[in-house]
Each structure stands twice: as C-alpha cells, then as structure tokens.
Amino acid sequence: MTEQPDLKAHRQGQDLFPTRLERKLRMFQRIDPVVHVGKKQRADGPLTEEQIAEFERNGFLSIPSYFSKEGMDEFIEELREYEQDKDLKLSEGTVLEPGAEEIRSIFGIHRISEHFDRLTRDPRLLEIAQQILGSEVYIHQSRINYKPGFKGKGFNWHSDFETWHSEDGMPRMHCFSCSVVLTENNEFNGPLMLVPGSHRYFVPTVGRTPENNYKESLKSQTLGVPDAASITQLVIEAGGRDGGIVIPKGPPGSITLFECNTLHASTENLSPFPRSNLFFVYNSVENPVVEPYCGNKPRPEFLAERTDFAPLMPV
Amino acid sequence: MTEQPDLKAHRQGQDLFPTRLERKLRMFQRIDPVVHVGKKQRADGPLTEEQIAEFERNGFLSIPSYFSKEGMDEFIEELREYEQDKDLKLSEGTVLEPGAEEIRSIFGIHRISEHFDRLTRDPRLLEIAQQILGSEVYIHQSRINYKPGFKGKGFNWHSDFETWHSEDGMPRMHCFSCSVVLTENNEFNGPLMLVPGSHRYFVPTVGRTPENNYKESLKSQTLGVPDAASITQLVIEAGGRDGGIVIPKGPPGSITLFECNTLHASTENLSPFPRSNLFFVYNSVENPVVEPYCGNKPRPEFLAERTDFAPLMPV
C-alpha cells in the first residue's frame, strides 16, 4: 500500500484523488492530516488528548449517551410527523427504500427542521468540529436515516469522501460526519460498521459515473465501492476476522464522529424496530466544493451545499 | 396469543398446522413438547439438566467450541474442493447466491461426504439428539451453508418446521437442527439470529405455495415468512428491542442446537470473509414425512429424506 506510482502524473492533471476510473488503480496513502488543529491546541478540548488520538488513529470516535435520551424524543416526534407528510414524501430530498414505500432518508434536514438546525450548531459539537478541523466549519450535507424495521436495506462499503470528491467536487479530506443515535443501535438492526484505520488510504474505484447517479446510488450504492481485495486488505490490517470491523453501539443520544474517508457499510435491518439516526457533515470553510471531479454537473443542493459556506455560529 | 378459535375445525380436516393460507390466521400455542424424553431420563445426559431446560425455554442451545477448531479443518478443505467441482456446482442440490456465481448451499451433503456422514453419527451428538427427541433419530436434511464474504445474502424470518410441514409433509414438531460453525460466527458476517421462546407458537403464513417453490425459496424466502405483527409480538415477548433477539457467536467447532419451530433469520454477509456452517436436521423416527400438507408434489430427496427412516447408528 505504498504511494501509487501513477499518482504524480495524476497530480499534474490536478485531481489528487483519481476515482471512477476505467482501469483499476492501487490504493495509496492519505495526503491530508486527520486532525487539522495545531499541535499546541490539540489538548485545548472539548475532546481530550486521548479522544483526539483515537479519532486520528481509527478514523472515528464514539461517545455513548453524549446527548440525553429525552433530548432525542423531539426528533423522534418530528420524524413521525414527516412520515405522515405527503409533500415531504414526494420531495426530491426524500429517498424511499428500494422497491418499497418506506422513507429511507430525508436530506437537507437542517434546512427543514429548526430542531435539527440548532443541533448542528450545538456549542459543544461545534467546538469539537473546530478542534478536529482546525478552522471554522459549515454543513456540507445533513440527513435523517430511517432504516425501518424488517425493510431497511443496507449500504455497501464506501468512503463518503470518494463520492463527495468525485460527484460534489470536495477538494480535500478536511471534513467529518457526526451521527446521532435516535433509536438504540445494536447488532440486530443493521448498525454502522467501520474499518478502523481505513481513512489512512484512498482507494480509487472503477466505473464511470453516469449523470444523475445519485438517484440510484442513494438507494443502493454500486459505483464508488472499493474492490474486494482492497477492502479485505484494510480489514486484515485493522485486525483481521475478529477485530477488523467495529460496530459502535449505544442508546439514543450516543454520537459517532467519523472521518470523511473512513470505510463504512451497514447491513439490512431485519429487526422489527427502526434504526434511525441523524447525520450531518462538518466541512472546513477552507475546503468548499468546486466543480465535480467526475466531470458531471453538480448534484442538487439538498445533497451538497454549494452556495452558503458561511461559518456556522453556535446557538 | 391464545389458541386460535378456528383451530378445531382445521383439526377435523387433519392439518394441525394450517399455513400458506389465503387469509391471515392468528398464531396459536404449540401443541407438541419441546423436549420429548421422559421426565426421569431428562437428567441422564449428555446434556445437563440446565442445558435441557435452556433448550426447552429458549428453543435453542449454543455450546461454544464443542468440537476442536482442528477438527473443522478437514471440512473447510473439502469445501474448497467442492468450490472447484463443476459437476457439483451444476447439480440440483447446489444453490447459488441470487444473481451471482458463488455457492450458497450444498444440500444432502451427508450423502456426498463421508466426513459429514460420520459427523452426523458422532456418538455424543447422537445421544444429545436422542435425549431431546426421546427416540431414535434419522437425518431429514443436511447442508453446508457457504455465505461467501461481501456477497452472501441473508434469510428472512421463518420457522423451518413451517416449510418442512407444508412442503415436505413433516407431521409434528419432533425434530431439531444442529448447526456446526466452520468459520467464526460474529456480528459482522451475517450470523444466525434467533428469537428465544418463539418455538412455543405456530404462526400460520399467508400465500399459496406454487409447485417447485423450493427453486426460489432456497435463494430468497418470501413465502412462509410470518407477518410483521406476529414477529414483532414474539420479539417483544422475548425481551423487546434490546433482548428479544439472540446471536450465538463462537469460533469454529461451536454448535447451536435449535428447535424446528424456532423463528430465525440472518442478514447478508458484508464482511470480507465467508461465514460457513454445517447444518443437519435430526428428526424422530416416530415422525417420518408423509404427503406435503400444501397439496403439492414432494420436494426432491436432497431437501427432505423420504425413503430411508432407519435409525442413525453411532460411528
């Protein structure tokens, strides 16, 4: 997994992260830092030195019960209202389960819900975001993932950055996601699976991106999925059959912060109960999106902020 | 979940376990014992009184590392040979993954492999089977489940007995399965999920069985799946969101004994590594199959023994 020999040539062509290619290109080492704040300020909090080190090493950090369970109830109530809202169900930012009527995700939720908007500007969360990214931040994307019981389908292995770079034009790895648990995440309901350390490599994927790929990819991702050999190598490097994958579990209010390039997936939810999470992406204001690197027209604004890169202000 | 009022009428029509119906019928309480040996002999072993009580209560019993890891190696080697065997891959008892080339299951494996045949007649296992079923036993069905990494699809919630009764003509619940772990079963590779206590109820399902249903159902089960409300009720009764489902985990050589009517499912295997198990079904010689209750012609012999009900002899 040394640096790709062809990379230099690709760099001259401007794209540091070639992907959606016609031919396979080996994975190569990450170029950008994982924690962007200066060494002196690392220990300034809110995350402890140990937490920052864990995030840097694994590419994610879980904090069980970060918010109170009660604090999540208002979101669950809003979610129930959304389920009854026909207009919302028909709107482009709402993705239904493949072959089903159930809502899979609602995107751009921080533009719809005041509760959600305030959550993204929670002073403690915002300070964590500034600590990790070493700069002011804005919201690149937000969504609610429903994952209804019995019917919620999974998501294949992928790095979010791989999509955000190629389809949204995000230049660098200077970004991370915050996932907030609304209903307990356990081993039965298709929880998030992460490969520790995978964020340290970029895996170029094969296959040209068709226009409007998002209409399919948000239901079932086939493009942008790393080859099996690379995933296997990363899982083995992370600890093999027993320790190479991690599932953060926790009650409502738990959060998982994960780096934009950390490999993750989730299986279907066969349990009777929904596994619902809130999800928002902090991007550095120094890393606003440009034209998509895959050459297509940009995806809609509900998937990727393209106009308002103003720093987020605490509530 | 009281006894179904219509049940009496159904009984007069002979079928104690009406299923694959045109209309929904409520679930009703189990009629047959779970442990069939007499009270006096229950403690005679090989299972301890506690183990027998656990099996009776939960409908399954897991024993980690029952066989040695090394003892499993010969099966894994045989499995690799089967993967290269084109004839076997084309034979009717071999089921491929939906939409893929990978082997999903090989049925009737105790008729193909001497190793496997001997395993089903392991003296300790056979004594356990006789202890649970209170009689001599024979093999109703056997198989290897491959569940290849990345591609192995899951299985929807079902009771095996529901299928064996309707499609094979198994008269009563006097039967259980033994699953032997070949490659570690963990929370990442689509392990078996069981609902404790679900074996105490029979859930009639809706939908007539087409002829040759097995050709589809072995790849993806849609018929014979209990309604969502009944599954939810059973999971809640078993402990709700947190404790209503159990995943037995363990290294190669671990076994899980589960009653023929215990509700179970498994998700897809998104991990890079196969999750392979051996699986065989001990049926009481007092419970040989008759004509299928669904009215169709019987399924092939590789799915259900129909001619040789001779008691299994220990090796």
XYZ file of C-alpha atoms in Angstrom:
630
model
C 0.000 0.000 0.000
C 2.779 2.406 -0.909
C 2.085 5.579 -2.820
C 0.753 4.902 -6.269
C 3.480 5.453 -8.938
C 0.981 6.996 -11.368
C -0.119 9.478 -8.779
C 2.396 12.131 -9.774
C 1.050 12.241 -13.300
C -2.476 12.475 -11.951
C -1.424 15.345 -9.743
C -0.216 17.287 -12.707
C -3.734 16.849 -14.062
C -4.930 18.494 -10.817
C -7.022 15.620 -9.420
C -5.316 14.377 -6.262
C -7.888 11.638 -5.764
C -8.482 9.883 -9.075
C -11.537 7.636 -8.904
C -14.457 6.309 -11.033
C -11.742 5.195 -13.458
C -11.740 2.908 -16.441
C -8.951 0.785 -15.004
C -8.066 -0.283 -11.505
C -5.526 1.888 -9.687
C -3.971 0.693 -6.442
C -4.908 2.373 -3.185
C -2.462 4.959 -1.904
C -1.671 6.713 1.327
C -3.663 9.632 2.560
C -2.198 13.064 1.828
C -4.192 15.247 4.231
C -3.973 15.332 8.019
C -6.761 13.639 10.010
C -6.696 16.141 12.869
C -6.159 19.599 11.455
C -5.746 21.689 14.581
C -2.169 22.681 15.503
C -0.244 20.542 17.999
C -0.414 23.231 20.664
C -4.208 23.461 20.564
C -4.896 19.694 20.351
C -5.304 19.394 24.094
C -7.453 22.506 24.433
C -10.662 20.477 24.199
C -13.510 19.845 24.182
C -12.195 16.375 23.132
C -9.453 15.060 25.403
C -5.980 14.274 24.085
C -6.920 10.549 24.206
C -10.131 11.086 22.265
C -8.350 13.123 19.595
C -5.651 10.418 19.349
C -8.330 7.729 18.982
C -10.085 9.663 16.234
C -6.778 10.198 14.457
C -5.772 6.510 14.743
C -9.107 4.807 13.999
C -10.824 7.384 11.829
C -13.790 7.541 14.194
C -14.763 8.163 17.796
C -17.933 7.030 19.566
C -19.294 8.741 22.646
C -22.235 6.794 24.151
C -25.054 8.890 25.627
C -23.482 12.197 24.576
C -26.968 13.715 24.499
C -29.751 12.651 26.856
C -32.296 10.130 25.655
C -35.004 12.705 26.399
C -33.316 15.224 24.129
C -33.841 12.802 21.264
C -37.584 12.455 21.807
C -38.397 15.695 19.992
C -36.598 14.422 16.904
C -38.452 11.126 17.004
C -41.712 13.044 17.244
C -40.769 15.203 14.261
C -39.828 12.068 12.363
C -43.316 10.649 12.944
C -44.808 13.857 11.578
C -42.611 13.628 8.486
C -43.839 10.097 7.849
C -47.367 11.486 7.555
C -46.304 14.402 5.339
C -47.191 13.576 1.747
C -45.470 16.623 0.294
C -42.240 15.749 2.038
C -42.512 12.136 0.891
C -42.745 13.316 -2.704
C -39.973 15.900 -2.479
C -36.672 15.233 -4.196
C -34.673 15.232 -0.970
C -36.636 12.257 0.325
C -35.322 8.846 -0.663
C -37.571 5.789 -0.357
C -36.400 2.227 0.320
C -35.659 0.307 -2.899
C -38.897 -1.304 -4.059
C -40.847 -0.050 -1.047
C -42.941 2.840 0.209
C -40.935 3.427 3.381
C -38.771 6.502 3.769
C -35.060 5.649 3.697
C -33.558 9.112 4.171
C -34.579 12.755 4.221
C -31.768 15.034 3.053
C -31.170 18.674 3.815
C -32.973 18.243 7.086
C -31.139 21.191 8.714
C -32.944 23.401 6.189
C -36.317 21.879 7.078
C -36.214 21.428 10.840
C -35.300 24.136 13.317
C -34.518 21.475 15.927
C -32.028 19.922 13.588
C -30.514 23.245 12.597
C -29.952 24.049 16.273
C -28.417 20.626 16.905
C -25.769 21.188 14.221
C -24.942 24.474 15.979
C -24.791 22.950 19.462
C -21.860 24.869 21.019
C -20.091 21.723 22.268
C -20.403 19.911 18.940
C -19.286 22.968 17.047
C -16.191 23.305 19.229
C -15.393 19.621 18.603
C -15.738 20.240 14.869
C -13.419 23.245 15.073
C -10.950 21.230 17.181
C -10.812 18.385 14.642
C -10.839 20.516 11.504
C -8.699 23.368 12.904
C -10.918 26.003 11.325
C -14.426 27.357 11.105
C -16.919 24.876 9.652
C -20.164 24.708 7.668
C -22.670 21.916 6.930
C -21.926 20.111 3.671
C -24.851 17.680 3.994
C -27.431 16.588 6.542
C -29.990 13.847 6.684
C -32.175 11.584 8.763
C -31.676 7.886 8.115
C -34.841 5.964 8.996
C -33.890 2.337 8.318
C -37.352 0.943 9.078
C -37.710 -2.448 10.783
C -37.871 -5.552 8.519
C -37.414 -3.469 5.350
C -34.479 -1.104 5.823
C -31.810 -2.057 3.311
C -28.089 -1.768 3.982
C -25.298 0.187 2.363
C -22.259 -1.258 0.646
C -18.684 -0.408 1.738
C -17.648 3.094 0.753
C -15.752 6.212 1.736
C -18.032 9.255 1.791
C -15.150 11.403 0.605
C -14.837 9.320 -2.545
C -18.382 10.370 -3.525
C -18.165 13.921 -2.221
C -14.924 14.449 -4.153
C -15.998 12.920 -7.451
C -19.686 13.880 -7.500
C -19.730 17.075 -5.398
C -16.247 18.481 -6.038
C -14.958 18.447 -2.449
C -11.233 19.136 -2.956
C -9.564 17.637 0.148
C -10.093 15.406 3.186
C -10.886 18.202 5.602
C -14.279 17.099 6.764
C -16.019 14.634 9.075
C -19.511 13.336 9.831
C -21.440 13.303 13.075
C -24.044 10.601 13.511
C -26.528 10.933 16.375
C -28.430 7.846 17.536
C -32.212 8.341 17.708
C -33.164 4.706 18.365
C -30.745 2.300 20.009
C -28.127 0.958 17.602
C -27.429 -2.693 18.290
C -26.082 -5.722 16.456
C -29.563 -6.706 15.244
C -30.750 -3.594 13.434
C -28.213 -3.037 10.692
C -25.846 -0.711 12.546
C -22.929 1.246 11.098
C -19.816 -0.915 10.579
C -16.467 0.855 10.355
C -12.965 -0.291 9.397
C -10.506 1.316 11.830
C -7.511 2.899 10.092
C -9.069 2.715 6.632
C -9.163 6.524 6.477
C -5.382 6.485 6.015
C -5.719 5.205 2.425
C -7.581 6.385 -0.605
C -8.998 3.560 -2.723
C -9.677 4.658 -6.311
C -12.762 2.905 -7.667
C -13.607 1.665 -11.137
C -16.561 2.716 -13.301
C -17.592 5.980 -14.914
C -20.256 7.989 -13.087
C -23.454 8.424 -15.121
C -25.319 11.747 -14.931
C -27.820 11.816 -12.048
C -26.128 8.809 -10.477
C -27.420 9.964 -7.088
C -30.953 8.901 -7.980
C -29.807 5.284 -7.844
C -26.818 5.498 -5.512
C -28.825 6.822 -2.569
C -30.988 3.704 -2.697
C -28.302 1.187 -3.487
C -24.668 2.071 -3.994
C -22.828 0.144 -6.697
C -20.453 2.788 -8.049
C -17.801 4.125 -5.691
C -17.473 0.782 -3.908
C -13.813 -0.217 -3.443
C -12.676 -3.539 -4.915
C -12.942 -6.578 -2.650
C -9.158 -7.074 -2.420
C -8.584 -3.552 -1.080
C -11.365 -3.829 1.493
C -10.037 -7.220 2.603
C -6.520 -5.810 2.926
C -7.747 -2.895 5.039
C -9.836 -5.153 7.298
C -6.914 -7.544 7.775
C -4.581 -4.646 8.528
C -7.121 -3.410 11.078
C -7.212 -6.718 12.930
C -8.465 -9.456 10.632
C -11.545 -11.627 11.025
C -12.112 -10.806 14.672
C -11.051 -7.206 15.096
C -11.017 -5.658 11.656
C -14.501 -4.208 11.799
C -16.097 -2.177 14.590
C -19.792 -1.568 15.305
C -20.421 1.373 17.625
C -23.438 0.563 19.771
C -25.367 2.753 22.080
C -28.652 4.126 23.356
C -30.425 7.173 21.907
C -28.239 10.271 22.253
C -24.965 8.441 21.523
C -22.802 10.022 18.833
C -20.198 8.727 16.419
C -17.801 11.134 14.749
C -16.240 9.629 11.659
C -13.673 10.970 9.276
C -14.872 11.617 5.707
C -12.598 8.910 4.281
C -13.294 6.102 6.793
C -14.595 2.968 5.079
C -18.048 2.041 6.337
C -21.084 -0.072 5.495
C -24.242 -1.369 7.078
C -26.411 -4.423 6.576
C -30.163 -4.524 6.207
C -32.339 -4.098 9.298
C -34.252 -7.370 9.840
C -35.246 -6.480 13.392
C -38.832 -5.337 13.928
C -37.741 -1.867 15.064
C -36.417 1.110 13.099
C -32.798 2.110 13.437
C -32.954 5.856 12.995
C -30.018 8.227 13.113
C -29.415 11.896 12.478
C -26.433 12.615 10.326
C -24.618 15.829 9.427
C -21.320 16.622 7.809
C -18.992 19.338 9.044
C -16.718 20.623 6.316
C -13.946 23.169 6.806
C -14.702 26.607 5.371
C -11.240 26.294 3.801
C -12.476 23.310 1.771
C -15.599 24.493 -0.094
C -16.739 22.397 -3.036
C -15.711 23.233 -6.603
C -16.866 21.590 -9.852
C -17.358 17.797 -9.538
C -14.144 15.911 -10.387
C -16.073 13.242 -12.287
C -16.942 15.853 -14.914
C -20.717 15.678 -14.437
C -22.980 18.515 -13.455
C -23.189 19.003 -9.686
C -25.691 17.061 -7.564
C -28.635 19.018 -6.116
C -28.119 21.337 -3.147
C -30.005 19.029 -0.781
C -27.084 16.593 -1.169
C -24.223 19.070 -1.090
C -24.103 22.707 -0.039
C -22.834 24.744 -2.999
C -23.609 28.359 -2.171
C -23.508 29.133 1.533
C -20.082 28.423 3.035
C -20.508 30.898 5.900
C -19.080 29.674 9.220
C -21.652 28.009 11.449
C -22.486 30.061 14.555
C -23.235 28.468 17.928
C -26.835 28.741 19.181
C -51.807 -15.333 21.609
C -54.445 -17.703 22.833
C -55.419 -20.773 20.901
C -56.985 -19.936 17.571
C -60.794 -20.491 17.669
C -60.815 -21.839 14.107
C -58.231 -24.414 15.009
C -60.724 -27.061 15.988
C -62.330 -27.015 12.577
C -58.922 -27.227 10.984
C -58.065 -30.190 13.145
C -61.065 -32.045 11.875
C -59.598 -31.528 8.445
C -56.481 -33.267 9.769
C -53.953 -30.467 9.345
C -52.819 -29.398 12.804
C -50.618 -26.639 11.419
C -52.565 -24.727 8.773
C -50.301 -22.418 6.790
C -49.783 -20.921 3.304
C -53.370 -19.772 3.609
C -55.497 -17.384 1.637
C -56.347 -15.371 4.726
C -54.431 -14.477 7.829
C -54.904 -16.777 10.830
C -53.618 -15.739 14.239
C -50.654 -17.543 15.757
C -51.507 -20.237 18.295
C -49.758 -22.137 21.026
C -47.520 -25.070 20.330
C -49.111 -28.494 20.715
C -46.045 -30.755 20.848
C -43.464 -30.994 23.632
C -40.077 -29.325 23.072
C -38.112 -31.943 24.995
C -39.541 -35.348 24.242
C -37.633 -37.596 26.620
C -39.469 -38.674 29.787
C -39.001 -36.674 32.974
C -36.990 -39.464 34.594
C -34.433 -39.624 31.784
C -34.046 -35.849 31.309
C -31.049 -35.695 33.612
C -29.364 -38.788 32.171
C -27.273 -36.688 29.790
C -25.310 -35.979 27.751
C -26.915 -32.520 28.129
C -27.161 -31.349 31.725
C -30.493 -30.594 33.350
C -29.692 -26.855 32.931
C -28.881 -27.232 29.265
C -32.053 -29.183 28.598
C -34.060 -26.543 30.486
C -32.425 -23.780 28.432
C -33.229 -25.556 25.173
C -36.800 -26.064 26.303
C -37.226 -22.438 27.381
C -35.430 -20.636 24.542
C -35.846 -23.101 21.697
C -32.093 -23.266 21.174
C -28.843 -24.024 22.954
C -25.357 -22.907 21.944
C -22.220 -24.719 23.026
C -19.068 -22.783 22.046
C -16.073 -24.877 20.938
C -17.969 -28.171 21.198
C -15.640 -29.613 18.563
C -11.984 -28.607 18.249
C -11.041 -25.968 15.678
C -8.674 -28.502 14.126
C -11.494 -30.996 13.678
C -13.180 -28.431 11.425
C -10.181 -28.026 9.116
C -10.980 -31.160 7.128
C -14.424 -29.811 6.367
C -13.028 -26.466 5.228
C -10.614 -28.326 2.955
C -13.463 -30.385 1.483
C -15.426 -27.197 0.984
C -12.566 -25.720 -1.075
C -12.578 -28.833 -3.231
C -16.318 -28.522 -3.771
C -15.880 -24.933 -4.947
C -13.657 -26.247 -7.765
C -16.038 -29.082 -8.647
C -18.002 -28.069 -11.736
C -20.287 -31.104 -11.636
C -21.248 -30.380 -8.067
C -21.810 -26.704 -8.896
C -24.279 -27.717 -11.613
C -26.071 -30.376 -9.573
C -29.593 -29.707 -8.356
C -28.656 -29.886 -4.672
C -26.313 -26.919 -5.067
C -27.883 -23.488 -4.663
C -26.048 -20.409 -5.931
C -26.306 -16.916 -4.465
C -29.106 -14.875 -6.074
C -27.667 -13.147 -9.138
C -24.170 -14.480 -8.539
C -21.858 -17.404 -9.290
C -20.974 -18.138 -5.684
C -22.249 -21.273 -3.982
C -24.866 -20.508 -1.314
C -25.640 -24.011 -0.043
C -24.951 -27.639 -0.908
C -27.782 -29.918 0.195
C -27.712 -33.611 1.003
C -24.084 -33.271 1.996
C -24.236 -36.312 4.325
C -24.846 -38.377 1.173
C -21.838 -36.830 -0.585
C -19.178 -36.548 2.110
C -18.079 -39.377 4.372
C -16.690 -36.845 6.846
C -20.078 -35.254 7.097
C -21.908 -38.556 7.350
C -19.667 -39.536 10.257
C -20.214 -36.169 11.945
C -23.996 -36.666 11.972
C -23.367 -40.042 13.650
C -20.933 -38.667 16.220
C -21.867 -40.701 19.345
C -22.126 -37.635 21.610
C -24.281 -35.682 19.172
C -26.474 -38.692 18.536
C -27.059 -39.177 22.244
C -27.996 -35.493 22.548
C -30.468 -35.946 19.686
C -31.975 -38.988 21.376
C -32.134 -37.122 24.673
C -34.012 -34.172 23.153
C -36.289 -36.181 20.880
C -36.803 -39.118 23.261
C -36.446 -41.644 20.434
C -34.188 -42.927 17.705
C -33.479 -40.327 15.012
C -32.647 -40.004 11.322
C -31.399 -37.138 9.134
C -34.237 -35.212 7.487
C -31.934 -32.741 5.717
C -28.307 -31.707 5.669
C -26.354 -28.909 4.041
C -23.323 -26.700 4.009
C -24.059 -23.005 4.080
C -21.209 -21.068 2.498
C -22.300 -17.422 2.876
C -19.342 -16.004 0.969
C -17.788 -12.685 2.044
C -19.265 -9.487 0.508
C -21.892 -11.425 -1.473
C -23.628 -13.868 0.862
C -27.283 -12.861 1.106
C -29.368 -13.252 4.224
C -32.507 -15.190 5.040
C -35.829 -13.730 6.086
C -37.523 -14.672 9.374
C -39.019 -18.164 9.298
C -39.691 -21.349 11.208
C -38.101 -24.354 9.469
C -40.995 -26.516 10.620
C -43.447 -24.298 8.749
C -41.721 -25.241 5.469
C -40.995 -28.845 6.377
C -44.620 -29.350 7.359
C -46.241 -27.675 4.365
C -43.736 -28.555 1.630
C -42.250 -31.848 2.920
C -45.132 -33.288 4.924
C -43.443 -33.427 8.338
C -46.397 -34.165 10.652
C -45.287 -32.833 14.046
C -42.715 -30.730 15.878
C -40.473 -33.603 16.865
C -37.270 -32.502 15.276
C -34.351 -30.079 15.709
C -31.361 -28.753 13.788
C -27.696 -28.831 14.650
C -25.531 -26.082 13.190
C -21.745 -26.501 13.385
C -19.542 -23.433 12.952
C -16.795 -23.862 10.329
C -15.621 -20.238 10.253
C -16.065 -17.953 13.218
C -19.585 -16.558 13.524
C -19.502 -12.950 14.642
C -21.699 -9.885 14.485
C -20.159 -8.762 11.181
C -20.693 -11.770 8.935
C -24.432 -12.268 8.842
C -24.781 -14.698 11.728
C -27.874 -16.651 12.746
C -30.375 -14.540 14.712
C -32.899 -16.368 16.901
C -35.990 -15.252 18.806
C -35.967 -17.006 22.188
C -39.308 -18.599 23.068
C -40.730 -18.217 19.555
C -40.827 -22.028 19.211
C -43.793 -22.037 21.604
C -46.107 -20.580 18.937
C -47.042 -21.614 15.441
C -47.532 -18.670 13.082
C -49.674 -19.596 10.056
C -48.474 -17.720 6.977
C -50.365 -16.317 4.016
C -49.899 -17.212 0.349
C -50.392 -20.395 -1.648
C -47.276 -22.418 -2.383
C -46.508 -22.703 -6.107
C -45.136 -26.007 -7.467
C -41.326 -26.140 -7.280
C -41.329 -23.228 -4.855
C -38.004 -24.511 -3.472
C -36.174 -23.325 -6.588
C -36.825 -19.748 -5.491
C -37.215 -20.129 -1.756
C -33.720 -21.528 -1.210
C -32.260 -18.363 -2.718
C -34.670 -15.879 -1.242
C -37.575 -16.798 1.002
C -40.741 -14.787 0.527
C -43.420 -17.423 1.202
C -43.575 -18.913 4.677
C -42.471 -15.655 6.284
C -44.643 -14.757 9.284
C -46.435 -11.404 9.235
C -44.568 -8.455 10.749
C -47.037 -8.050 13.639
C -46.522 -11.639 14.835
C -42.719 -11.415 14.634
C -42.792 -8.102 16.498
C -45.036 -9.598 19.189
C -42.693 -12.578 19.647
C -39.591 -10.364 19.811
C -41.241 -8.061 22.345
C -42.365 -11.052 24.424
C -38.771 -12.328 24.309
C -37.340 -9.105 25.684
C -38.064 -6.248 23.322
C -35.628 -4.036 21.453
C -32.599 -4.984 23.494
C -33.077 -8.621 24.428
C -35.618 -10.029 22.013
C -33.130 -11.406 19.523
C -30.056 -13.522 20.224
C -26.990 -14.089 18.025
C -24.933 -17.112 19.087
C -21.265 -16.334 18.423
C -18.295 -18.583 18.550
C -15.132 -19.952 16.994
C -15.005 -22.905 14.576
C -16.321 -26.055 16.256
C -19.070 -24.260 18.189
C -22.544 -25.758 17.819
C -26.069 -24.417 18.064
C -28.972 -26.805 18.526
C -32.260 -25.195 17.575
C -35.756 -26.487 17.697
C -37.512 -26.947 14.344
C -40.069 -24.220 15.110
C -37.747 -21.519 16.477
C -38.019 -18.296 14.498
C -34.697 -17.350 12.925
C -33.173 -15.142 10.240
C -29.824 -13.848 9.135
C -28.624 -10.721 7.343
C -26.277 -10.534 4.388
C -22.550 -11.057 4.954
C -20.792 -7.785 4.092
C -17.542 -8.816 5.807
C -14.692 -9.915 3.530
C -14.696 -13.451 4.957
C -17.087 -16.357 4.419
C -19.370 -17.426 7.227
C -19.632 -21.153 6.641
C -21.635 -23.596 8.726
C -22.564 -27.247 8.559
C -26.198 -27.916 9.182
C -28.150 -31.114 9.728
C -31.611 -31.917 10.944
C -32.383 -34.724 13.353
C -35.951 -35.926 13.036
C -37.561 -38.547 15.267
C -38.120 -41.922 13.571
C -41.652 -41.608 15.007
C -42.195 -38.501 12.842
C -41.398 -39.553 9.248
C -42.691 -37.315 6.480
C -45.987 -38.013 4.716
C -47.516 -36.222 1.714
C -46.890 -32.434 1.739
C -49.692 -30.587 3.535
C -49.687 -27.806 0.942
C -51.007 -30.288 -1.612
C -48.048 -30.030 -3.988
C -45.814 -32.869 -5.070
C -42.955 -33.503 -2.628
C -39.659 -31.602 -2.885
C -36.610 -33.560 -4.069
C -34.877 -36.042 -1.746
C -31.831 -33.784 -1.357
C -34.097 -31.390 0.568
C -36.070 -33.940 2.573
C -35.436 -37.608 3.245
C -38.485 -39.542 2.017
C -37.415 -43.181 1.870
C -34.808 -44.104 4.483
C -36.099 -43.537 8.014
C -33.772 -46.129 9.578
C -32.358 -45.061 12.959
C -28.934 -43.440 12.725
C -26.178 -45.626 14.179
C -23.191 -44.145 16.035
C -19.804 -44.401 14.298
